[in-house]
PDB file of C-alpha atoms in Angstrom:
ATOM      1  CA  MET A   1     -48.929 -35.724 -59.818  1.00  0.00           C
ATOM      2  CA  THR A   2     -48.801 -37.145 -63.352  1.00  0.00           C
ATOM      3  CA  ASN A   3     -48.629 -40.907 -62.758  1.00  0.00           C
ATOM      4  CA  GLN A   4     -49.916 -43.740 -60.570  1.00  0.00           C
ATOM      5  CA  ASN A   5     -47.313 -45.762 -58.669  1.00  0.00           C
ATOM      6  CA  TYR A   6     -47.739 -49.205 -57.112  1.00  0.00           C
ATOM      7  CA  LEU A   7     -45.489 -51.421 -55.020  1.00  0.00           C
ATOM      8  CA  VAL A   8     -45.508 -54.921 -56.505  1.00  0.00           C
ATOM      9  CA  LYS A   9     -44.115 -57.899 -54.591  1.00  0.00           C
ATOM     10  CA  THR A  10     -42.921 -61.159 -56.125  1.00  0.00           C
ATOM     11  CA  THR A  11     -41.615 -64.204 -54.288  1.00  0.00           C
ATOM     12  CA  ASN A  12     -38.154 -62.733 -53.858  1.00  0.00           C
ATOM     13  CA  LYS A  13     -38.199 -59.099 -55.016  1.00  0.00           C
ATOM     14  CA  GLN A  14     -40.185 -55.862 -54.920  1.00  0.00           C
ATOM     15  CA  TYR A  15     -40.668 -53.316 -57.685  1.00  0.00           C
ATOM     16  CA  ILE A  16     -42.234 -49.908 -58.220  1.00  0.00           C
ATOM     17  CA  VAL A  17     -44.679 -50.106 -61.130  1.00  0.00           C
ATOM     18  CA  LYS A  18     -45.631 -46.769 -62.646  1.00  0.00           C
ATOM     19  CA  PHE A  19     -48.654 -46.289 -64.903  1.00  0.00           C
ATOM     20  CA  PHE A  20     -48.476 -43.134 -66.994  1.00  0.00           C
ATOM     21  CA  GLY A  21     -51.258 -40.726 -66.068  1.00  0.00           C
ATOM     22  CA  LYS A  22     -54.208 -39.619 -68.167  1.00  0.00           C
ATOM     23  CA  GLY A  23     -53.310 -36.903 -70.652  1.00  0.00           C
ATOM     24  CA  THR A  24     -49.574 -37.074 -69.949  1.00  0.00           C
ATOM     25  CA  GLU A  25     -48.854 -38.053 -73.549  1.00  0.00           C
ATOM     26  CA  LYS A  26     -49.562 -34.404 -74.419  1.00  0.00           C
ATOM     27  CA  LEU A  27     -47.114 -33.175 -71.788  1.00  0.00           C
ATOM     28  CA  ILE A  28     -44.270 -35.692 -71.839  1.00  0.00           C
ATOM     29  CA  ASN A  29     -42.395 -37.250 -74.743  1.00  0.00           C
ATOM     30  CA  ARG A  30     -41.964 -40.841 -73.549  1.00  0.00           C
ATOM     31  CA  GLN A  31     -39.603 -41.693 -76.406  1.00  0.00           C
ATOM     32  CA  ASP A  32     -37.271 -38.944 -75.208  1.00  0.00           C
ATOM     33  CA  GLU A  33     -37.646 -40.034 -71.589  1.00  0.00           C
ATOM     34  CA  LYS A  34     -36.730 -43.623 -72.431  1.00  0.00           C
ATOM     35  CA  TYR A  35     -33.727 -42.529 -74.489  1.00  0.00           C
ATOM     36  CA  ASN A  36     -32.512 -40.169 -71.755  1.00  0.00           C
ATOM     37  CA  LEU A  37     -32.780 -42.825 -69.040  1.00  0.00           C
ATOM     38  CA  GLU A  38     -30.596 -45.140 -71.099  1.00  0.00           C
ATOM     39  CA  LEU A  39     -28.101 -42.382 -71.884  1.00  0.00           C
ATOM     40  CA  LEU A  40     -27.802 -41.336 -68.235  1.00  0.00           C
ATOM     41  CA  LYS A  41     -27.529 -44.865 -66.881  1.00  0.00           C
ATOM     42  CA  ASP A  42     -23.742 -44.770 -66.548  1.00  0.00           C
ATOM     43  CA  LEU A  43     -23.950 -41.726 -64.242  1.00  0.00           C
ATOM     44  CA  ASP A  44     -25.682 -43.998 -61.708  1.00  0.00           C
ATOM     45  CA  LEU A  45     -27.902 -41.282 -60.256  1.00  0.00           C
ATOM     46  CA  ASP A  46     -31.278 -43.041 -60.526  1.00  0.00           C
ATOM     47  CA  VAL A  47     -32.711 -46.347 -59.316  1.00  0.00           C
ATOM     48  CA  LYS A  48     -32.523 -49.227 -61.802  1.00  0.00           C
ATOM     49  CA  ASN A  49     -35.141 -49.390 -64.541  1.00  0.00           C
ATOM     50  CA  TYR A  50     -36.245 -52.883 -65.599  1.00  0.00           C
ATOM     51  CA  LEU A  51     -39.042 -52.121 -68.061  1.00  0.00           C
ATOM     52  CA  PHE A  52     -40.154 -49.081 -70.040  1.00  0.00           C
ATOM     53  CA  ASP A  53     -43.094 -49.951 -72.290  1.00  0.00           C
ATOM     54  CA  ILE A  54     -44.395 -46.839 -74.000  1.00  0.00           C
ATOM     55  CA  GLU A  55     -47.262 -48.568 -75.795  1.00  0.00           C
ATOM     56  CA  ALA A  56     -48.546 -50.171 -72.589  1.00  0.00           C
ATOM     57  CA  GLY A  57     -47.942 -46.969 -70.622  1.00  0.00           C
ATOM     58  CA  ILE A  58     -45.948 -48.679 -67.906  1.00  0.00           C
ATOM     59  CA  LYS A  59     -42.533 -48.425 -66.283  1.00  0.00           C
ATOM     60  CA  VAL A  60     -41.006 -50.840 -63.743  1.00  0.00           C
ATOM     61  CA  ASN A  61     -38.250 -49.600 -61.431  1.00  0.00           C
ATOM     62  CA  GLU A  62     -36.144 -50.966 -58.628  1.00  0.00           C
ATOM     63  CA  TYR A  63     -37.664 -50.640 -55.154  1.00  0.00           C
ATOM     64  CA  ILE A  64     -35.264 -49.422 -52.470  1.00  0.00           C
ATOM     65  CA  GLU A  65     -36.238 -51.144 -49.232  1.00  0.00           C
ATOM     66  CA  SER A  66     -36.902 -48.721 -46.342  1.00  0.00           C
ATOM     67  CA  ALA A  67     -35.894 -45.704 -48.442  1.00  0.00           C
ATOM     68  CA  ILE A  68     -36.839 -42.279 -47.140  1.00  0.00           C
ATOM     69  CA  THR A  69     -38.480 -39.796 -49.493  1.00  0.00           C
ATOM     70  CA  LEU A  70     -37.176 -36.304 -48.839  1.00  0.00           C
ATOM     71  CA  ASP A  71     -39.491 -33.411 -48.090  1.00  0.00           C
ATOM     72  CA  SER A  72     -39.070 -29.650 -47.891  1.00  0.00           C
ATOM     73  CA  ARG A  73     -37.497 -29.944 -44.434  1.00  0.00           C
ATOM     74  CA  SER A  74     -35.187 -32.934 -44.779  1.00  0.00           C
ATOM     75  CA  ILE A  75     -33.867 -31.815 -48.171  1.00  0.00           C
ATOM     76  CA  LYS A  76     -32.179 -28.869 -46.467  1.00  0.00           C
ATOM     77  CA  THR A  77     -29.956 -31.239 -44.491  1.00  0.00           C
ATOM     78  CA  LYS A  78     -28.621 -32.980 -47.627  1.00  0.00           C
ATOM     79  CA  PHE A  79     -26.776 -30.221 -49.483  1.00  0.00           C
ATOM     80  CA  ASP A  80     -23.528 -32.206 -49.402  1.00  0.00           C
ATOM     81  CA  LYS A  81     -25.258 -35.051 -51.292  1.00  0.00           C
ATOM     82  CA  ILE A  82     -27.557 -33.097 -53.599  1.00  0.00           C
ATOM     83  CA  ALA A  83     -24.945 -30.668 -54.930  1.00  0.00           C
ATOM     84  CA  PRO A  84     -22.665 -33.422 -56.342  1.00  0.00           C
ATOM     85  CA  ILE A  85     -25.656 -35.056 -58.058  1.00  0.00           C
ATOM     86  CA  LEU A  86     -26.548 -31.815 -59.823  1.00  0.00           C
ATOM     87  CA  GLN A  87     -22.912 -31.066 -60.619  1.00  0.00           C
ATOM     88  CA  THR A  88     -22.638 -34.518 -62.197  1.00  0.00           C
ATOM     89  CA  ILE A  89     -25.634 -34.126 -64.488  1.00  0.00           C
ATOM     90  CA  HIS A  90     -24.924 -30.497 -65.396  1.00  0.00           C
ATOM     91  CA  SER A  91     -21.266 -31.103 -66.272  1.00  0.00           C
ATOM     92  CA  SER A  92     -21.759 -34.546 -67.823  1.00  0.00           C
ATOM     93  CA  GLY A  93     -21.670 -33.398 -71.440  1.00  0.00           C
ATOM     94  CA  LYS A  94     -24.600 -35.726 -72.161  1.00  0.00           C
ATOM     95  CA  GLU A  95     -26.719 -34.676 -75.129  1.00  0.00           C
ATOM     96  CA  LEU A  96     -30.232 -35.435 -73.942  1.00  0.00           C
ATOM     97  CA  ARG A  97     -33.179 -35.582 -76.276  1.00  0.00           C
ATOM     98  CA  GLY A  98     -35.575 -32.721 -75.874  1.00  0.00           C
ATOM     99  CA  GLU A  99     -35.113 -28.982 -75.506  1.00  0.00           C
ATOM    100  CA  PHE A 100     -36.880 -27.379 -72.565  1.00  0.00           C
ATOM    101  CA  ALA A 101     -37.760 -23.891 -73.788  1.00  0.00           C
ATOM    102  CA  PRO A 102     -39.760 -22.127 -71.029  1.00  0.00           C
ATOM    103  CA  PHE A 103     -41.545 -19.621 -73.236  1.00  0.00           C
ATOM    104  CA  GLU A 104     -42.552 -22.352 -75.664  1.00  0.00           C
ATOM    105  CA  GLU A 105     -43.808 -24.377 -72.698  1.00  0.00           C
ATOM    106  CA  ILE A 106     -46.072 -21.494 -71.730  1.00  0.00           C
ATOM    107  CA  LYS A 107     -47.460 -21.366 -75.274  1.00  0.00           C
ATOM    108  CA  LYS A 108     -47.924 -25.139 -75.276  1.00  0.00           C
ATOM    109  CA  TYR A 109     -50.038 -25.136 -72.139  1.00  0.00           C
ATOM    110  CA  GLU A 110     -52.032 -22.149 -73.366  1.00  0.00           C
ATOM    111  CA  SER A 111     -52.855 -24.099 -76.527  1.00  0.00           C
ATOM    112  CA  LEU A 112     -53.906 -27.165 -74.526  1.00  0.00           C
ATOM    113  CA  ILE A 113     -56.223 -25.243 -72.204  1.00  0.00           C
ATOM    114  CA  GLU A 114     -59.714 -25.173 -73.681  1.00  0.00           C
ATOM    115  CA  GLU A 115     -61.411 -22.592 -71.468  1.00  0.00           C
ATOM    116  CA  LYS A 116     -60.370 -19.036 -70.580  1.00  0.00           C
ATOM    117  CA  ILE A 117     -57.337 -19.006 -68.303  1.00  0.00           C
ATOM    118  CA  PRO A 118     -58.890 -18.181 -64.917  1.00  0.00           C
ATOM    119  CA  TYR A 119     -56.125 -16.052 -63.377  1.00  0.00           C
ATOM    120  CA  ALA A 120     -56.492 -12.347 -62.608  1.00  0.00           C
ATOM    121  CA  ASN A 121     -54.933  -9.975 -65.171  1.00  0.00           C
ATOM    122  CA  TYR A 122     -53.398 -12.919 -67.012  1.00  0.00           C
ATOM    123  CA  GLU A 123     -52.786 -11.116 -70.318  1.00  0.00           C
ATOM    124  CA  ALA A 124     -50.942  -8.236 -68.639  1.00  0.00           C
ATOM    125  CA  VAL A 125     -48.902 -10.613 -66.516  1.00  0.00           C
ATOM    126  CA  ARG A 126     -48.141 -12.723 -69.577  1.00  0.00           C
ATOM    127  CA  GLU A 127     -46.775  -9.685 -71.409  1.00  0.00           C
ATOM    128  CA  GLU A 128     -44.481  -8.916 -68.486  1.00  0.00           C
ATOM    129  CA  VAL A 129     -43.344 -12.537 -68.307  1.00  0.00           C
ATOM    130  CA  PHE A 130     -42.455 -12.615 -72.002  1.00  0.00           C
ATOM    131  CA  SER A 131     -40.423  -9.424 -71.595  1.00  0.00           C
ATOM    132  CA  LEU A 132     -37.981 -11.560 -69.594  1.00  0.00           C
ATOM    133  CA  GLU A 133     -37.070 -13.507 -72.737  1.00  0.00           C
ATOM    134  CA  LYS A 134     -34.787 -10.739 -74.008  1.00  0.00           C
ATOM    135  CA  ARG A 135     -33.093 -10.350 -70.634  1.00  0.00           C
ATOM    136  CA  LEU A 136     -32.323 -14.069 -70.543  1.00  0.00           C
ATOM    137  CA  ALA A 137     -30.895 -13.854 -74.046  1.00  0.00           C
ATOM    138  CA  ASP A 138     -28.689 -10.955 -72.938  1.00  0.00           C
ATOM    139  CA  LEU A 139     -27.487 -12.954 -69.923  1.00  0.00           C
ATOM    140  CA  GLY A 140     -26.833 -16.004 -72.079  1.00  0.00           C
ATOM    141  CA  VAL A 141     -28.751 -19.265 -71.763  1.00  0.00           C
ATOM    142  CA  ASP A 142     -26.548 -22.293 -71.142  1.00  0.00           C
ATOM    143  CA  ARG A 143     -27.471 -25.602 -72.744  1.00  0.00           C
ATOM    144  CA  LYS A 144     -26.720 -28.557 -70.475  1.00  0.00           C
ATOM    145  CA  SER A 145     -28.370 -31.819 -69.471  1.00  0.00           C
ATOM    146  CA  CYS A 146     -30.965 -31.075 -66.780  1.00  0.00           C
ATOM    147  CA  HIS A 147     -33.528 -32.925 -64.666  1.00  0.00           C
ATOM    148  CA  ILE A 148     -36.116 -30.083 -64.787  1.00  0.00           C
ATOM    149  CA  ASP A 149     -38.432 -31.336 -61.997  1.00  0.00           C
ATOM    150  CA  LEU A 150     -36.514 -31.048 -58.709  1.00  0.00           C
ATOM    151  CA  VAL A 151     -39.341 -31.413 -56.223  1.00  0.00           C
ATOM    152  CA  PRO A 152     -38.058 -32.828 -52.901  1.00  0.00           C
ATOM    153  CA  GLU A 153     -40.035 -36.049 -53.412  1.00  0.00           C
ATOM    154  CA  ASN A 154     -37.804 -36.883 -56.385  1.00  0.00           C
ATOM    155  CA  PHE A 155     -34.913 -37.481 -53.993  1.00  0.00           C
ATOM    156  CA  ILE A 156     -34.934 -40.738 -52.033  1.00  0.00           C
ATOM    157  CA  GLU A 157     -32.322 -41.921 -49.546  1.00  0.00           C
ATOM    158  CA  SER A 158     -31.474 -45.553 -48.840  1.00  0.00           C
ATOM    159  CA  PRO A 159     -30.880 -46.839 -45.291  1.00  0.00           C
ATOM    160  CA  GLN A 160     -27.172 -46.891 -46.206  1.00  0.00           C
ATOM    161  CA  GLY A 161     -27.289 -43.140 -46.861  1.00  0.00           C
ATOM    162  CA  ARG A 162     -27.164 -43.179 -50.649  1.00  0.00           C
ATOM    163  CA  LEU A 163     -29.235 -40.468 -52.304  1.00  0.00           C
ATOM    164  CA  TYR A 164     -31.028 -41.173 -55.593  1.00  0.00           C
ATOM    165  CA  LEU A 165     -32.594 -38.675 -57.997  1.00  0.00           C
ATOM    166  CA  ILE A 166     -35.659 -40.254 -59.615  1.00  0.00           C
ATOM    167  CA  ASP A 167     -38.416 -39.377 -62.130  1.00  0.00           C
ATOM    168  CA  TRP A 168     -36.549 -38.036 -65.154  1.00  0.00           C
ATOM    169  CA  GLU A 169     -39.625 -37.727 -67.371  1.00  0.00           C
ATOM    170  CA  TYR A 170     -39.067 -34.001 -68.015  1.00  0.00           C
ATOM    171  CA  SER A 171     -35.287 -34.356 -68.477  1.00  0.00           C
ATOM    172  CA  SER A 172     -33.915 -32.412 -71.432  1.00  0.00           C
ATOM    173  CA  MET A 173     -31.359 -29.838 -72.477  1.00  0.00           C
ATOM    174  CA  ASN A 174     -31.781 -26.590 -70.568  1.00  0.00           C
ATOM    175  CA  ASP A 175     -29.970 -24.013 -68.481  1.00  0.00           C
ATOM    176  CA  PRO A 176     -28.743 -25.550 -65.178  1.00  0.00           C
ATOM    177  CA  MET A 177     -30.043 -22.466 -63.375  1.00  0.00           C
ATOM    178  CA  TRP A 178     -33.507 -23.834 -64.114  1.00  0.00           C
ATOM    179  CA  ASP A 179     -32.742 -26.858 -61.951  1.00  0.00           C
ATOM    180  CA  LEU A 180     -31.437 -24.674 -59.127  1.00  0.00           C
ATOM    181  CA  ALA A 181     -34.525 -22.465 -59.345  1.00  0.00           C
ATOM    182  CA  ALA A 182     -36.736 -25.559 -59.150  1.00  0.00           C
ATOM    183  CA  LEU A 183     -34.836 -26.914 -56.162  1.00  0.00           C
ATOM    184  CA  PHE A 184     -35.151 -23.621 -54.288  1.00  0.00           C
ATOM    185  CA  LEU A 185     -38.753 -22.951 -55.253  1.00  0.00           C
ATOM    186  CA  GLU A 186     -40.228 -26.408 -54.670  1.00  0.00           C
ATOM    187  CA  SER A 187     -38.721 -26.700 -51.182  1.00  0.00           C
ATOM    188  CA  GLU A 188     -39.238 -23.032 -50.270  1.00  0.00           C
ATOM    189  CA  PHE A 189     -35.609 -22.237 -49.505  1.00  0.00           C
ATOM    190  CA  THR A 190     -34.894 -19.010 -47.666  1.00  0.00           C
ATOM    191  CA  ARG A 191     -32.342 -16.681 -49.239  1.00  0.00           C
ATOM    192  CA  GLN A 192     -29.737 -17.887 -46.728  1.00  0.00           C
ATOM    193  CA  GLU A 193     -30.507 -21.532 -47.514  1.00  0.00           C
ATOM    194  CA  GLU A 194     -30.060 -20.782 -51.203  1.00  0.00           C
ATOM    195  CA  GLU A 195     -26.647 -19.265 -50.544  1.00  0.00           C
ATOM    196  CA  ASP A 196     -25.680 -22.215 -48.349  1.00  0.00           C
ATOM    197  CA  PHE A 197     -26.560 -24.621 -51.149  1.00  0.00           C
ATOM    198  CA  LEU A 198     -24.744 -22.560 -53.778  1.00  0.00           C
ATOM    199  CA  SER A 199     -21.599 -22.710 -51.648  1.00  0.00           C
ATOM    200  CA  HIS A 200     -21.719 -26.501 -52.167  1.00  0.00           C
ATOM    201  CA  TYR A 201     -22.641 -26.346 -55.857  1.00  0.00           C
ATOM    202  CA  GLU A 202     -20.775 -23.435 -57.432  1.00  0.00           C
ATOM    203  CA  SER A 203     -17.498 -24.305 -59.160  1.00  0.00           C
ATOM    204  CA  ASP A 204     -15.507 -23.589 -62.309  1.00  0.00           C
ATOM    205  CA  GLN A 205     -17.443 -26.385 -64.060  1.00  0.00           C
ATOM    206  CA  THR A 206     -20.805 -25.362 -62.593  1.00  0.00           C
ATOM    207  CA  PRO A 207     -21.003 -21.545 -62.456  1.00  0.00           C
ATOM    208  CA  VAL A 208     -24.006 -19.734 -60.996  1.00  0.00           C
ATOM    209  CA  SER A 209     -26.133 -16.773 -62.112  1.00  0.00           C
ATOM    210  CA  ARG A 210     -28.420 -15.566 -59.356  1.00  0.00           C
ATOM    211  CA  GLU A 211     -30.341 -13.319 -61.723  1.00  0.00           C
ATOM    212  CA  LYS A 212     -31.199 -16.213 -64.015  1.00  0.00           C
ATOM    213  CA  ILE A 213     -32.341 -18.245 -61.004  1.00  0.00           C
ATOM    214  CA  THR A 214     -34.743 -15.431 -60.078  1.00  0.00           C
ATOM    215  CA  ILE A 215     -36.136 -15.245 -63.620  1.00  0.00           C
ATOM    216  CA  TYR A 216     -36.544 -19.014 -63.860  1.00  0.00           C
ATOM    217  CA  LYS A 217     -38.482 -19.075 -60.590  1.00  0.00           C
ATOM    218  CA  ILE A 218     -41.036 -16.728 -62.139  1.00  0.00           C
ATOM    219  CA  LEU A 219     -41.280 -18.806 -65.304  1.00  0.00           C
ATOM    220  CA  GLN A 220     -41.713 -22.023 -63.340  1.00  0.00           C
ATOM    221  CA  ASP A 221     -44.564 -20.639 -61.300  1.00  0.00           C
ATOM    222  CA  ILE A 222     -46.305 -19.489 -64.482  1.00  0.00           C
ATOM    223  CA  ILE A 223     -45.766 -22.810 -66.258  1.00  0.00           C
ATOM    224  CA  TRP A 224     -46.976 -24.934 -63.350  1.00  0.00           C
ATOM    225  CA  SER A 225     -49.980 -22.668 -62.794  1.00  0.00           C
ATOM    226  CA  LEU A 226     -50.964 -23.321 -66.428  1.00  0.00           C
ATOM    227  CA  TRP A 227     -50.182 -27.030 -66.053  1.00  0.00           C
ATOM    228  CA  THR A 228     -52.681 -27.063 -63.187  1.00  0.00           C
ATOM    229  CA  VAL A 229     -55.417 -25.499 -65.309  1.00  0.00           C
ATOM    230  CA  TYR A 230     -54.867 -28.122 -68.000  1.00  0.00           C
ATOM    231  CA  LYS A 231     -54.840 -31.030 -65.534  1.00  0.00           C
ATOM    232  CA  GLU A 232     -57.999 -29.784 -63.836  1.00  0.00           C
ATOM    233  CA  GLU A 233     -59.726 -29.656 -67.203  1.00  0.00           C
ATOM    234  CA  GLN A 234     -58.864 -33.370 -67.405  1.00  0.00           C
ATOM    235  CA  GLY A 235     -60.662 -33.985 -64.104  1.00  0.00           C
ATOM    236  CA  ALA A 236     -57.941 -33.499 -61.479  1.00  0.00           C
ATOM    237  CA  ASP A 237     -58.404 -31.275 -58.432  1.00  0.00           C
ATOM    238  CA  PHE A 238     -55.374 -29.456 -57.024  1.00  0.00           C
ATOM    239  CA  GLY A 239     -57.204 -27.021 -54.784  1.00  0.00           C
ATOM    240  CA  ASP A 240     -55.453 -23.642 -54.666  1.00  0.00           C
ATOM    241  CA  TYR A 241     -52.143 -24.990 -56.016  1.00  0.00           C
ATOM    242  CA  GLY A 242     -52.437 -23.291 -59.407  1.00  0.00           C
ATOM    243  CA  VAL A 243     -53.618 -19.902 -58.202  1.00  0.00           C
ATOM    244  CA  SER A 244     -50.985 -19.902 -55.433  1.00  0.00           C
ATOM    245  CA  ARG A 245     -48.224 -20.456 -57.954  1.00  0.00           C
ATOM    246  CA  TYR A 246     -49.638 -17.785 -60.234  1.00  0.00           C
ATOM    247  CA  GLN A 247     -49.813 -15.280 -57.379  1.00  0.00           C
ATOM    248  CA  ARG A 248     -46.225 -16.090 -56.402  1.00  0.00           C
ATOM    249  CA  ALA A 249     -45.144 -15.451 -60.005  1.00  0.00           C
ATOM    250  CA  VAL A 250     -46.820 -12.039 -59.895  1.00  0.00           C
ATOM    251  CA  LYS A 251     -44.982 -11.229 -56.659  1.00  0.00           C
ATOM    252  CA  GLY A 252     -41.759 -12.486 -58.209  1.00  0.00           C
ATOM    253  CA  LEU A 253     -42.195 -10.142 -61.161  1.00  0.00           C
ATOM    254  CA  ALA A 254     -42.698  -7.194 -58.813  1.00  0.00           C
ATOM    255  CA  TYR A 255     -39.620  -8.171 -56.800  1.00  0.00           C
ATOM    256  CA  TYR A 256     -37.459  -8.689 -59.888  1.00  0.00           C
ATOM    257  CA  GLY A 257     -38.482  -5.344 -61.341  1.00  0.00           C
ATOM    258  CA  GLY A 258     -37.223  -3.566 -58.235  1.00  0.00           C
ATOM    259  CA  SER A 259     -34.088  -5.595 -57.519  1.00  0.00           C
ATOM    260  CA  ASP A 260     -30.481  -5.555 -58.655  1.00  0.00           C
ATOM    261  CA  GLU A 261     -29.914  -9.303 -59.073  1.00  0.00           C
ATOM    262  CA  ASN A 262     -26.693 -10.461 -60.653  1.00  0.00           C
TER     263      ASN A 262
END
């Protein structure tokens, strides 16, 4: 939702050409993205990148012929492939550029939004959201290399069955539980599906905190609801996407306040 992608054919090869979207320079540090792609190259998780021209606002990637883009249904049949990808990045020891700090992200989007934030009881909800910062500090925030944006469409599978994780523009240092929260939230996992995935992912090298996952789900819904307001001020139209995410965050806060997550 932040870029325009085109399939370009030459005499003997095809490429995906991505043009960076309007206003994304305020949201994404392209210098960091370029550095991180180069640093992560040896992990071989992404398609090949042939060109990354920040000044021109263009990126050229390998095109995987007949690849299938996962969706919220098919992703739930690929746990055995997705879990090793996330284990690899989270335990890689790579020092990515960029620090993804959720509460600072909220402040960033608030500063970018020019009009009044249009969500019901936003100030009260915001206060409750920021009260989670201390709880996260008490739990301990891990600092590992993360993808950040695990929507199902960022996984593509080749006809040979190889799964790629693409679009690393938000990649940075963060708590791996953020990535798990994104995976579960963006594909609407049930609680049982979450546990099934965690049985593939959890290990001595990649431990799991279910409470942090719950908190990060709330923060993600708030952040992306604010992202939507900003993008719509730039002329985009996402329908009820923003308000739906905001309402889910409010429900998440109510659930978290009455639960005993650990």
